[in-house]
mmCIF file of C-alpha atoms in Angstrom:
data_model
loop_
_atom_site.group_PDB
_atom_site.id
_atom_site.type_symbol
_atom_site.label_atom_id
_atom_site.label_comp_id
_atom_site.label_asym_id
_atom_site.label_seq_id
_atom_site.Cartn_x
_atom_site.Cartn_y
_atom_site.Cartn_z
ATOM 1 C CA UNK G 1 29.131 -13.827 18.877
ATOM 2 C CA UNK G 2 31.032 -12.643 21.937
ATOM 3 C CA UNK G 3 29.418 -10.325 24.449
ATOM 4 C CA UNK G 4 31.937 -7.641 23.489
ATOM 5 C CA UNK G 5 30.920 -7.879 19.819
ATOM 6 C CA UNK G 6 27.237 -7.757 20.782
ATOM 7 C CA UNK G 7 27.780 -4.623 22.873
ATOM 8 C CA UNK G 8 29.714 -3.005 20.036
ATOM 9 C CA UNK G 9 26.940 -3.730 17.532
ATOM 10 C CA UNK G 10 24.352 -2.328 19.933
ATOM 11 C CA UNK G 11 26.474 0.816 20.218
ATOM 12 C CA UNK G 12 26.838 1.108 16.433
ATOM 13 C CA UNK G 13 23.047 1.251 15.992
ATOM 14 C CA UNK G 14 23.387 4.750 17.493
ATOM 15 C CA UNK G 15 26.237 5.738 15.174
ATOM 16 C CA UNK G 16 25.186 4.987 11.604
ATOM 17 C CA UNK G 17 21.772 5.352 10.037
ATOM 18 C CA UNK G 18 19.861 2.155 9.179
ATOM 19 C CA UNK G 19 21.264 0.444 6.108
ATOM 20 C CA UNK G 20 24.580 2.322 6.225
ATOM 21 C CA UNK G 21 26.631 0.366 3.660
ATOM 22 C CA UNK G 22 29.985 1.776 4.773
ATOM 23 C CA UNK G 23 29.405 0.631 8.359
ATOM 24 C CA UNK G 24 28.439 -2.846 7.173
ATOM 25 C CA UNK G 25 31.571 -3.131 5.054
ATOM 26 C CA UNK G 26 33.655 -2.196 8.095
ATOM 27 C CA UNK G 27 31.857 -4.817 10.166
ATOM 28 C CA UNK G 28 32.676 -7.472 7.583
ATOM 29 C CA UNK G 29 36.306 -6.400 7.374
ATOM 30 C CA UNK G 30 37.215 -5.382 10.922
ATOM 31 C CA UNK G 31 34.410 -6.614 13.171
ATOM 32 C CA UNK G 32 32.206 -4.510 15.444
ATOM 33 C CA UNK G 33 34.710 -4.041 18.281
ATOM 34 C CA UNK G 34 37.522 -2.718 16.091
ATOM 35 C CA UNK G 35 35.118 -0.562 14.069
ATOM 36 C CA UNK G 36 33.907 1.087 17.261
ATOM 37 C CA UNK G 37 37.481 1.588 18.480
ATOM 38 C CA UNK G 38 38.445 3.151 15.128
ATOM 39 C CA UNK G 39 35.857 5.882 15.721
ATOM 40 C CA UNK G 40 38.136 7.184 18.450
ATOM 41 C CA UNK G 41 40.691 8.165 15.814
ATOM 42 C CA UNK G 42 40.622 11.111 13.446
ATOM 43 C CA UNK G 43 41.788 8.895 10.582
ATOM 44 C CA UNK G 44 38.742 7.725 8.622
ATOM 45 C CA UNK G 45 38.141 4.111 7.760
ATOM 46 C CA UNK G 46 37.957 3.416 3.995
ATOM 47 C CA UNK G 47 34.938 4.568 2.029
ATOM 48 C CA UNK G 48 33.933 7.829 3.755
ATOM 49 C CA UNK G 49 34.982 11.455 3.566
ATOM 50 C CA UNK G 50 36.593 13.268 6.479
ATOM 51 C CA UNK G 51 33.426 15.312 6.940
ATOM 52 C CA UNK G 52 31.296 12.187 7.178
ATOM 53 C CA UNK G 53 33.804 10.554 9.502
ATOM 54 C CA UNK G 54 33.656 13.587 11.789
ATOM 55 C CA UNK G 55 29.881 13.276 11.948
ATOM 56 C CA UNK G 56 30.073 9.585 12.859
ATOM 57 C CA UNK G 57 32.671 10.330 15.526
ATOM 58 C CA UNK G 58 30.380 12.969 16.969
ATOM 59 C CA UNK G 59 27.617 10.394 17.319
ATOM 60 C CA UNK G 60 30.019 7.875 18.834
ATOM 61 C CA UNK G 61 30.736 10.077 21.861
ATOM 62 C CA UNK G 62 29.125 9.090 25.147
ATOM 63 C CA UNK G 63 27.664 5.773 23.956
ATOM 64 C CA UNK G 64 26.230 3.510 26.644
ATOM 65 C CA UNK G 65 25.113 0.240 25.005
ATOM 66 C CA UNK G 66 24.676 -1.433 28.401
ATOM 67 C CA UNK G 67 22.003 1.135 29.250
ATOM 68 C CA UNK G 68 20.280 0.520 25.912
ATOM 69 C CA UNK G 69 20.255 -3.228 26.546
ATOM 70 C CA UNK G 70 18.824 -2.682 30.034
ATOM 71 C CA UNK G 71 16.163 -0.410 28.560
ATOM 72 C CA UNK G 72 15.031 -2.921 25.956
ATOM 73 C CA UNK G 73 15.096 -5.697 28.536
ATOM 74 C CA UNK G 74 12.878 -3.601 30.786
ATOM 75 C CA UNK G 75 10.419 -3.208 27.913
ATOM 76 C CA UNK G 76 10.270 -6.985 27.454
ATOM 77 C CA UNK G 77 12.632 -7.019 24.480
ATOM 78 C CA UNK G 78 16.081 -8.043 23.315
ATOM 79 C CA UNK G 79 18.815 -7.205 20.839
ATOM 80 C CA UNK G 80 19.450 -9.630 17.965
ATOM 81 C CA UNK G 81 22.656 -9.915 15.959
ATOM 82 C CA UNK G 82 23.399 -11.720 12.691
ATOM 83 C CA UNK G 83 24.160 -15.341 13.492
ATOM 84 C CA UNK G 84 21.844 -15.508 16.514
ATOM 85 C CA UNK G 85 19.394 -18.463 16.449
ATOM 86 C CA UNK G 86 16.501 -15.982 16.160
ATOM 87 C CA UNK G 87 18.079 -13.918 13.375
ATOM 88 C CA UNK G 88 16.049 -14.133 10.110
ATOM 89 C CA UNK G 89 18.694 -15.105 7.548
ATOM 90 C CA UNK G 90 16.668 -13.582 4.678
ATOM 91 C CA UNK G 91 17.752 -10.150 5.936
ATOM 92 C CA UNK G 92 21.227 -11.005 4.664
ATOM 93 C CA UNK G 93 19.765 -10.678 1.144
ATOM 94 C CA UNK G 94 20.111 -6.923 1.702
ATOM 95 C CA UNK G 95 23.868 -7.300 1.359
ATOM 96 C CA UNK G 96 25.748 -4.216 2.566
ATOM 97 C CA UNK G 97 22.403 -2.659 3.435
ATOM 98 C CA UNK G 98 21.445 -5.308 6.011
ATOM 99 C CA UNK G 99 20.770 -4.260 9.623
ATOM 100 C CA UNK G 100 23.668 -4.043 12.044
ATOM 101 C CA UNK G 101 21.301 -5.611 14.560
ATOM 102 C CA UNK G 102 17.636 -5.616 15.476
ATOM 103 C CA UNK G 103 15.912 -4.445 18.620
ATOM 104 C CA UNK G 104 12.915 -6.724 19.160
ATOM 105 C CA UNK G 105 10.015 -6.558 21.585
ATOM 106 C CA UNK G 106 7.657 -9.499 22.074
ATOM 107 C CA UNK G 107 7.760 -13.144 23.099
ATOM 108 C CA UNK G 108 7.644 -14.964 19.743
ATOM 109 C CA UNK G 109 10.618 -16.001 17.606
ATOM 110 C CA UNK G 110 11.156 -13.499 14.789
ATOM 111 C CA UNK G 111 12.957 -16.080 12.667
ATOM 112 C CA UNK G 112 10.121 -18.620 12.893
ATOM 113 C CA UNK G 113 7.381 -16.050 12.319
ATOM 114 C CA UNK G 114 9.184 -14.580 9.316
ATOM 115 C CA UNK G 115 9.470 -17.982 7.605
ATOM 116 C CA UNK G 116 5.769 -17.853 6.732
ATOM 117 C CA UNK G 117 5.001 -14.182 6.395
ATOM 118 C CA UNK G 118 3.427 -11.624 4.064
ATOM 119 C CA UNK G 119 3.882 -7.851 4.162
ATOM 120 C CA UNK G 120 0.693 -5.825 3.717
ATOM 121 C CA UNK G 121 1.426 -2.146 3.072
ATOM 122 C CA UNK G 122 -0.348 0.841 1.595
ATOM 123 C CA UNK G 123 -1.567 4.401 1.925
ATOM 124 C CA UNK G 124 -1.733 6.130 5.286
ATOM 125 C CA UNK G 125 -4.671 8.285 4.193
ATOM 126 C CA UNK G 126 -6.479 5.267 2.754
ATOM 127 C CA UNK G 127 -10.136 5.092 1.774
ATOM 128 C CA UNK G 128 -12.750 2.969 3.533
ATOM 129 C CA UNK G 129 -12.246 0.472 0.712
ATOM 130 C CA UNK G 130 -8.505 0.280 1.385
ATOM 131 C CA UNK G 131 -9.000 -0.126 5.145
ATOM 132 C CA UNK G 132 -11.580 -2.860 4.598
ATOM 133 C CA UNK G 133 -9.378 -4.774 2.148
ATOM 134 C CA UNK G 134 -6.300 -4.497 4.391
ATOM 135 C CA UNK G 135 -8.186 -5.645 7.504
ATOM 136 C CA UNK G 136 -9.738 -8.551 5.604
ATOM 137 C CA UNK G 137 -6.376 -9.633 4.199
ATOM 138 C CA UNK G 138 -4.774 -9.306 7.644
ATOM 139 C CA UNK G 139 -7.386 -11.451 9.376
ATOM 140 C CA UNK G 140 -7.631 -14.010 6.566
ATOM 141 C CA UNK G 141 -3.862 -14.480 6.279
ATOM 142 C CA UNK G 142 -3.422 -14.723 10.049
ATOM 143 C CA UNK G 143 -6.298 -17.202 10.377
ATOM 144 C CA UNK G 144 -4.482 -19.428 7.856
ATOM 145 C CA UNK G 145 -1.284 -19.387 9.896
ATOM 146 C CA UNK G 146 0.595 -16.599 8.112
ATOM 147 C CA UNK G 147 2.382 -13.738 9.841
ATOM 148 C CA UNK G 148 1.257 -10.269 8.761
ATOM 149 C CA UNK G 149 4.139 -7.768 8.569
ATOM 150 C CA UNK G 150 3.604 -4.028 8.240
ATOM 151 C CA UNK G 151 4.848 -0.676 9.498
ATOM 152 C CA UNK G 152 2.326 0.129 12.281
ATOM 153 C CA UNK G 153 1.445 3.407 10.540
ATOM 154 C CA UNK G 154 -1.994 4.927 10.040
ATOM 155 C CA UNK G 155 -4.248 3.641 7.294
ATOM 156 C CA UNK G 156 -3.526 0.349 5.546
ATOM 157 C CA UNK G 157 -0.727 -0.663 7.960
ATOM 158 C CA UNK G 158 -2.897 -0.268 11.035
ATOM 159 C CA UNK G 159 -5.864 -2.003 9.404
ATOM 160 C CA UNK G 160 -3.711 -5.020 8.446
ATOM 161 C CA UNK G 161 -2.300 -5.308 11.984
ATOM 162 C CA UNK G 162 -5.764 -4.953 13.522
ATOM 163 C CA UNK G 163 -7.138 -7.618 11.206
ATOM 164 C CA UNK G 164 -4.468 -10.095 12.326
ATOM 165 C CA UNK G 165 -4.896 -9.240 16.004
ATOM 166 C CA UNK G 166 -8.685 -9.650 15.739
ATOM 167 C CA UNK G 167 -8.245 -13.377 15.063
ATOM 168 C CA UNK G 168 -5.396 -13.747 17.603
ATOM 169 C CA UNK G 169 -2.972 -14.130 14.709
ATOM 170 C CA UNK G 170 0.719 -13.346 14.318
ATOM 171 C CA UNK G 171 1.732 -9.839 13.296
ATOM 172 C CA UNK G 172 5.039 -7.935 13.204
ATOM 173 C CA UNK G 173 5.338 -4.152 13.297
ATOM 174 C CA UNK G 174 8.589 -2.827 11.794
ATOM 175 C CA UNK G 175 9.198 0.627 13.292
ATOM 176 C CA UNK G 176 11.228 3.642 12.177
ATOM 177 C CA UNK G 177 11.989 4.451 15.828
ATOM 178 C CA UNK G 178 12.874 2.596 19.022
ATOM 179 C CA UNK G 179 10.662 -0.322 20.061
ATOM 180 C CA UNK G 180 9.767 1.591 23.225
ATOM 181 C CA UNK G 181 8.479 4.603 21.261
ATOM 182 C CA UNK G 182 4.847 4.695 20.133
ATOM 183 C CA UNK G 183 4.876 6.389 16.746
ATOM 184 C CA UNK G 184 2.579 7.549 15.318
ATOM 185 C CA UNK G 185 1.102 8.572 18.704
ATOM 186 C CA UNK G 186 -2.449 7.954 17.501
ATOM 187 C CA UNK G 187 -1.555 4.279 17.044
ATOM 188 C CA UNK G 188 -0.156 4.010 20.553
ATOM 189 C CA UNK G 189 -2.685 1.443 21.750
ATOM 190 C CA UNK G 190 -2.230 -0.617 18.573
ATOM 191 C CA UNK G 191 1.571 -0.576 18.900
ATOM 192 C CA UNK G 192 1.234 -1.638 22.553
ATOM 193 C CA UNK G 193 -1.001 -4.557 21.503
ATOM 194 C CA UNK G 194 1.461 -5.622 18.818
ATOM 195 C CA UNK G 195 4.224 -5.631 21.438
ATOM 196 C CA UNK G 196 2.061 -7.752 23.754
ATOM 197 C CA UNK G 197 0.528 -10.181 21.230
ATOM 198 C CA UNK G 198 3.005 -9.999 18.356
ATOM 199 C CA UNK G 199 6.443 -8.535 17.694
ATOM 200 C CA UNK G 200 7.855 -5.037 17.339
ATOM 201 C CA UNK G 201 11.107 -4.733 15.395
ATOM 202 C CA UNK G 202 13.443 -1.758 14.937
ATOM 203 C CA UNK G 203 16.992 -1.049 13.803
ATOM 204 C CA UNK G 204 17.119 2.032 16.011
ATOM 205 C CA UNK G 205 17.937 1.754 19.724
ATOM 206 C CA UNK G 206 15.486 2.449 22.571
ATOM 207 C CA UNK G 207 14.260 6.019 22.767
ATOM 208 C CA UNK G 208 15.234 6.958 19.200
ATOM 209 C CA UNK G 209 12.646 8.877 17.210
ATOM 210 C CA UNK G 210 11.740 8.634 13.533
ATOM 211 C CA UNK G 211 12.722 10.913 10.682
ATOM 212 C CA UNK G 212 11.424 11.058 7.125
ATOM 213 C CA UNK G 213 14.423 9.133 5.777
ATOM 214 C CA UNK G 214 14.117 6.448 8.440
ATOM 215 C CA UNK G 215 10.592 5.609 7.298
ATOM 216 C CA UNK G 216 11.932 4.980 3.801
ATOM 217 C CA UNK G 217 14.881 2.958 5.111
ATOM 218 C CA UNK G 218 12.758 0.683 7.302
ATOM 219 C CA UNK G 219 10.737 -0.329 4.227
ATOM 220 C CA UNK G 220 13.659 -2.425 2.993
ATOM 221 C CA UNK G 221 13.448 -4.492 6.203
ATOM 222 C CA UNK G 222 9.719 -5.078 5.673
ATOM 223 C CA UNK G 223 10.402 -6.252 2.108
ATOM 224 C CA UNK G 224 13.308 -8.512 3.108
ATOM 225 C CA UNK G 225 11.576 -10.130 6.092
ATOM 226 C CA UNK G 226 8.475 -11.231 4.177
ATOM 227 C CA UNK G 227 8.111 -13.913 1.513
ATOM 228 C CA UNK G 228 5.967 -11.491 -0.460
ATOM 229 C CA UNK G 229 4.574 -7.956 -0.322
ATOM 230 C CA UNK G 230 1.016 -6.844 -1.077
ATOM 231 C CA UNK G 231 0.251 -3.177 -1.776
ATOM 232 C CA UNK G 232 -3.274 -1.994 -0.925
ATOM 233 C CA UNK G 233 -3.811 1.563 -2.212
ATOM 234 C CA UNK G 234 -0.819 3.741 -3.033
ATOM 235 C CA UNK G 235 -0.411 7.002 -4.896
ATOM 236 C CA UNK G 236 2.103 7.316 -7.705
ATOM 237 C CA UNK G 237 4.559 8.798 -5.192
ATOM 238 C CA UNK G 238 4.338 6.521 -2.180
ATOM 239 C CA UNK G 239 6.517 4.883 0.439
ATOM 240 C CA UNK G 240 4.559 1.689 -0.168
ATOM 241 C CA UNK G 241 5.878 1.593 -3.716
ATOM 242 C CA UNK G 242 9.395 1.901 -2.291
ATOM 243 C CA UNK G 243 8.669 -1.290 -0.345
ATOM 244 C CA UNK G 244 7.286 -2.924 -3.502
ATOM 245 C CA UNK G 245 10.373 -1.985 -5.523
ATOM 246 C CA UNK G 246 12.615 -3.371 -2.779
ATOM 247 C CA UNK G 247 10.570 -6.555 -2.777
ATOM 248 C CA UNK G 248 10.986 -6.930 -6.540
ATOM 249 C CA UNK G 249 14.724 -6.262 -6.346
ATOM 250 C CA UNK G 250 15.062 -8.973 -3.691
ATOM 251 C CA UNK G 251 13.225 -11.484 -5.848
ATOM 252 C CA UNK G 252 10.212 -11.628 -3.538
ATOM 253 C CA UNK G 253 6.665 -12.080 -4.827
ATOM 254 C CA UNK G 254 5.225 -8.584 -5.220
ATOM 255 C CA UNK G 255 1.461 -8.135 -5.463
ATOM 256 C CA UNK G 256 -1.170 -5.414 -5.630
ATOM 257 C CA UNK G 257 -4.885 -5.135 -4.968
ATOM 258 C CA UNK G 258 -6.572 -3.147 -7.753
ATOM 259 C CA UNK G 259 -8.958 -0.318 -6.936
ATOM 260 C CA UNK G 260 -11.156 2.166 -8.818
ATOM 261 C CA UNK G 261 -9.402 3.614 -11.868
ATOM 262 C CA UNK G 262 -10.764 7.012 -10.845
ATOM 263 C CA UNK G 263 -8.954 6.918 -7.485
ATOM 264 C CA UNK G 264 -5.550 8.569 -7.164
ATOM 265 C CA UNK G 265 -4.929 6.298 -4.174
ATOM 266 C CA UNK G 266 -4.966 3.303 -6.495
ATOM 267 C CA UNK G 267 -2.894 4.859 -9.278
ATOM 268 C CA UNK G 268 0.403 3.661 -7.798
ATOM 269 C CA UNK G 269 -0.912 0.116 -7.393
ATOM 270 C CA UNK G 270 -2.117 0.064 -10.990
ATOM 271 C CA UNK G 271 1.289 1.275 -12.158
ATOM 272 C CA UNK G 272 2.876 -1.576 -10.205
ATOM 273 C CA UNK G 273 0.463 -4.057 -11.784
ATOM 274 C CA UNK G 274 1.368 -2.806 -15.276
ATOM 275 C CA UNK G 275 4.923 -3.889 -14.531
ATOM 276 C CA UNK G 276 6.023 -6.943 -12.567
ATOM 277 C CA UNK G 277 3.350 -6.806 -9.863
ATOM 278 C CA UNK G 278 0.729 -9.561 -9.703
ATOM 279 C CA UNK G 279 -2.990 -8.940 -9.181
ATOM 280 C CA UNK G 280 -4.476 -10.464 -6.017
ATOM 281 C CA UNK G 281 -7.914 -10.005 -4.505
ATOM 282 C CA UNK G 282 -7.929 -12.212 -1.410
ATOM 283 C CA UNK G 283 -5.755 -14.180 1.004
ATOM 284 C CA UNK G 284 -6.146 -17.454 -0.892
ATOM 285 C CA UNK G 285 -4.626 -15.914 -4.028
ATOM 286 C CA UNK G 286 -1.737 -14.478 -1.993
ATOM 287 C CA UNK G 287 -0.998 -17.823 -0.346
ATOM 288 C CA UNK G 288 -1.082 -19.561 -3.728
ATOM 289 C CA UNK G 289 1.768 -17.267 -4.825
ATOM 290 C CA UNK G 290 3.934 -17.313 -1.697
ATOM 291 C CA UNK G 291 2.995 -20.627 -0.087
ATOM 292 C CA UNK G 292 4.080 -24.199 -0.588
ATOM 293 C CA UNK G 293 3.244 -26.395 -3.556
ATOM 294 C CA UNK G 294 -0.409 -27.378 -3.438
ATOM 295 C CA UNK G 295 -1.685 -24.313 -1.544
ATOM 296 C CA UNK G 296 -3.916 -23.329 -4.442
ATOM 297 C CA UNK G 297 -6.656 -20.722 -4.393
ATOM 298 C CA UNK G 298 -10.101 -22.090 -5.279
ATOM 299 C CA UNK G 299 -11.192 -21.313 -8.816
ATOM 300 C CA UNK G 300 -13.641 -18.431 -8.915
ATOM 301 C CA UNK G 301 -16.762 -18.855 -11.024
ATOM 302 C CA UNK G 302 -20.031 -17.096 -11.520
ATOM 303 C CA UNK G 303 -23.308 -18.705 -10.398
ATOM 304 C CA UNK G 304 -24.341 -21.900 -12.206
ATOM 305 C CA UNK G 305 -27.707 -21.481 -13.949
ATOM 306 C CA UNK G 306 -30.061 -24.410 -14.607
ATOM 307 C CA UNK G 307 -29.489 -24.146 -18.348
ATOM 308 C CA UNK G 308 -25.715 -24.567 -17.794
ATOM 309 C CA UNK G 309 -26.406 -28.193 -16.837
ATOM 310 C CA UNK G 310 -28.223 -29.063 -20.050
ATOM 311 C CA UNK G 311 -26.708 -31.361 -22.645
ATOM 312 C CA UNK G 312 -25.492 -29.440 -25.743
ATOM 313 C CA UNK G 313 -28.364 -30.699 -27.918
ATOM 314 C CA UNK G 314 -31.002 -29.760 -25.354
ATOM 315 C CA UNK G 315 -29.409 -26.324 -24.961
ATOM 316 C CA UNK G 316 -29.572 -25.851 -28.734
ATOM 317 C CA UNK G 317 -33.280 -26.696 -28.758
ATOM 318 C CA UNK G 318 -33.900 -24.251 -25.914
ATOM 319 C CA UNK G 319 -32.080 -21.531 -27.842
ATOM 320 C CA UNK G 320 -34.380 -22.206 -30.809
ATOM 321 C CA UNK G 321 -37.453 -21.048 -28.876
ATOM 322 C CA UNK G 322 -38.316 -17.364 -29.373
ATOM 323 C CA UNK G 323 -38.505 -15.144 -26.319
ATOM 324 C CA UNK G 324 -42.288 -14.559 -26.485
ATOM 325 C CA UNK G 325 -43.995 -16.526 -29.245
ATOM 326 C CA UNK G 326 -45.034 -20.195 -29.372
ATOM 327 C CA UNK G 327 -43.869 -22.353 -32.305
ATOM 328 C CA UNK G 328 -44.440 -25.877 -33.545
ATOM 329 C CA UNK G 329 -42.128 -28.873 -33.374
ATOM 330 C CA UNK G 330 -41.150 -28.608 -37.058
ATOM 331 C CA UNK G 331 -40.020 -24.990 -36.595
ATOM 332 C CA UNK G 332 -37.971 -25.951 -33.561
ATOM 333 C CA UNK G 333 -36.340 -28.814 -35.432
ATOM 334 C CA UNK G 334 -35.429 -26.529 -38.326
ATOM 335 C CA UNK G 335 -33.933 -23.856 -36.085
ATOM 336 C CA UNK G 336 -31.962 -26.427 -34.049
ATOM 337 C CA UNK G 337 -30.830 -28.411 -37.124
ATOM 338 C CA UNK G 338 -32.414 -31.639 -35.824
ATOM 339 C CA UNK G 339 -34.927 -34.146 -37.110
ATOM 340 C CA UNK G 340 -38.445 -33.647 -35.804
ATOM 341 C CA UNK G 341 -38.241 -36.902 -33.839
ATOM 342 C CA UNK G 342 -35.034 -35.832 -32.137
ATOM 343 C CA UNK G 343 -36.313 -32.320 -31.511
ATOM 344 C CA UNK G 344 -39.488 -33.722 -29.927
ATOM 345 C CA UNK G 345 -37.465 -35.842 -27.505
ATOM 346 C CA UNK G 346 -35.557 -32.800 -26.387
ATOM 347 C CA UNK G 347 -38.678 -30.610 -26.195
ATOM 348 C CA UNK G 348 -40.363 -33.108 -23.912
ATOM 349 C CA UNK G 349 -37.235 -33.311 -21.774
ATOM 350 C CA UNK G 350 -37.145 -29.513 -21.456
ATOM 351 C CA UNK G 351 -40.834 -29.424 -20.518
ATOM 352 C CA UNK G 352 -40.276 -32.005 -17.757
ATOM 353 C CA UNK G 353 -37.443 -29.839 -16.403
ATOM 354 C CA UNK G 354 -39.710 -26.786 -16.308
ATOM 355 C CA UNK G 355 -38.089 -24.847 -19.142
ATOM 356 C CA UNK G 356 -41.006 -25.106 -21.606
ATOM 357 C CA UNK G 357 -44.793 -25.181 -21.805
ATOM 358 C CA UNK G 358 -46.810 -27.062 -24.456
ATOM 359 C CA UNK G 359 -50.270 -26.023 -25.569
ATOM 360 C CA UNK G 360 -52.259 -26.650 -28.776
ATOM 361 C CA UNK G 361 -49.365 -28.429 -30.431
ATOM 362 C CA UNK G 362 -47.029 -25.449 -29.953
ATOM 363 C CA UNK G 363 -44.083 -24.855 -27.647
ATOM 364 C CA UNK G 364 -43.109 -21.743 -25.701
ATOM 365 C CA UNK G 365 -40.775 -20.770 -22.913
ATOM 366 C CA UNK G 366 -42.181 -21.258 -19.417
ATOM 367 C CA UNK G 367 -42.616 -17.958 -17.638
ATOM 368 C CA UNK G 368 -42.119 -17.144 -13.987
ATOM 369 C CA UNK G 369 -44.483 -14.944 -12.034
ATOM 370 C CA UNK G 370 -42.267 -12.011 -13.035
ATOM 371 C CA UNK G 371 -42.997 -12.717 -16.688
ATOM 372 C CA UNK G 372 -39.343 -13.483 -17.584
ATOM 373 C CA UNK G 373 -38.349 -16.694 -19.388
ATOM 374 C CA UNK G 374 -37.184 -19.454 -17.085
ATOM 375 C CA UNK G 375 -33.648 -19.744 -18.385
#
């Protein structure tokens, strides 16, 4: 891409809103330089009304992309365009809604980090449970070499980022403002740390501030960047579910962590899981879904009890013993459907293993100090 095209794309990030499909169609058809020049004319380019064209022309007045590039450079960042070596090609899956360019702050390669990445999103006003789960997922994924992507917001987003940073892992914050703007202000120190240790990414140029619609629009970038999205706590009406729906539409693995059925903050997640979402409870299960062949989560089992190790016949004999009374060998044999000789062999085996006691020719379950059968 020529320097003139790069400057024009940087300028256009101040003209259209993120994901503006009309602007992207013009870029494909005319290129960035000619699209920017066309904004000097009163004749609209195809696909927009005169009123909309007038609004875009208003924004196009007084643009200074060189100043924006100097500003991002001063903040330790850069401007990426489609086709650059660092450009994550999966963003092109957004079609006409793909970013015109990306303003990036941080030293790592966005393309390389995004190749092995998971988005962890959820409620801003999350519960302690949600914060704990998000932080645990963030640290566990990062410790296993996965990049944690989120939106640097309060609640689940911040917890996921903090979890990754706590283990010196890779994390990417996708902002709805410029990469030099700390929003929300209460996460200023976290956003600064992400910029120092990880990556900050934005479609909006330096100094631009967020709006309600821009938060929704940036969610599509989170979904497209990651190989999969995990939702940790979300109400039925939630921006996190917008990210999940985008993830599903893009063919990405979309997952949810279940919560209490009595919690409204888990209702949106449960709705997702009733559809195409997949239940996950830890990082290993997430990696099994989004990772390479062979990255399987360990099978989860309950504790193994001593009686679980018994041969089937011995287990049947043990089941034949009543909970409190003592019985003779013939009664055991009858209850276990064995001959007396065979039952006696198994009874003696069970006594040697500490399951039974034998007194006066009768058998009973061995009892611990608590008085409960040793089963």
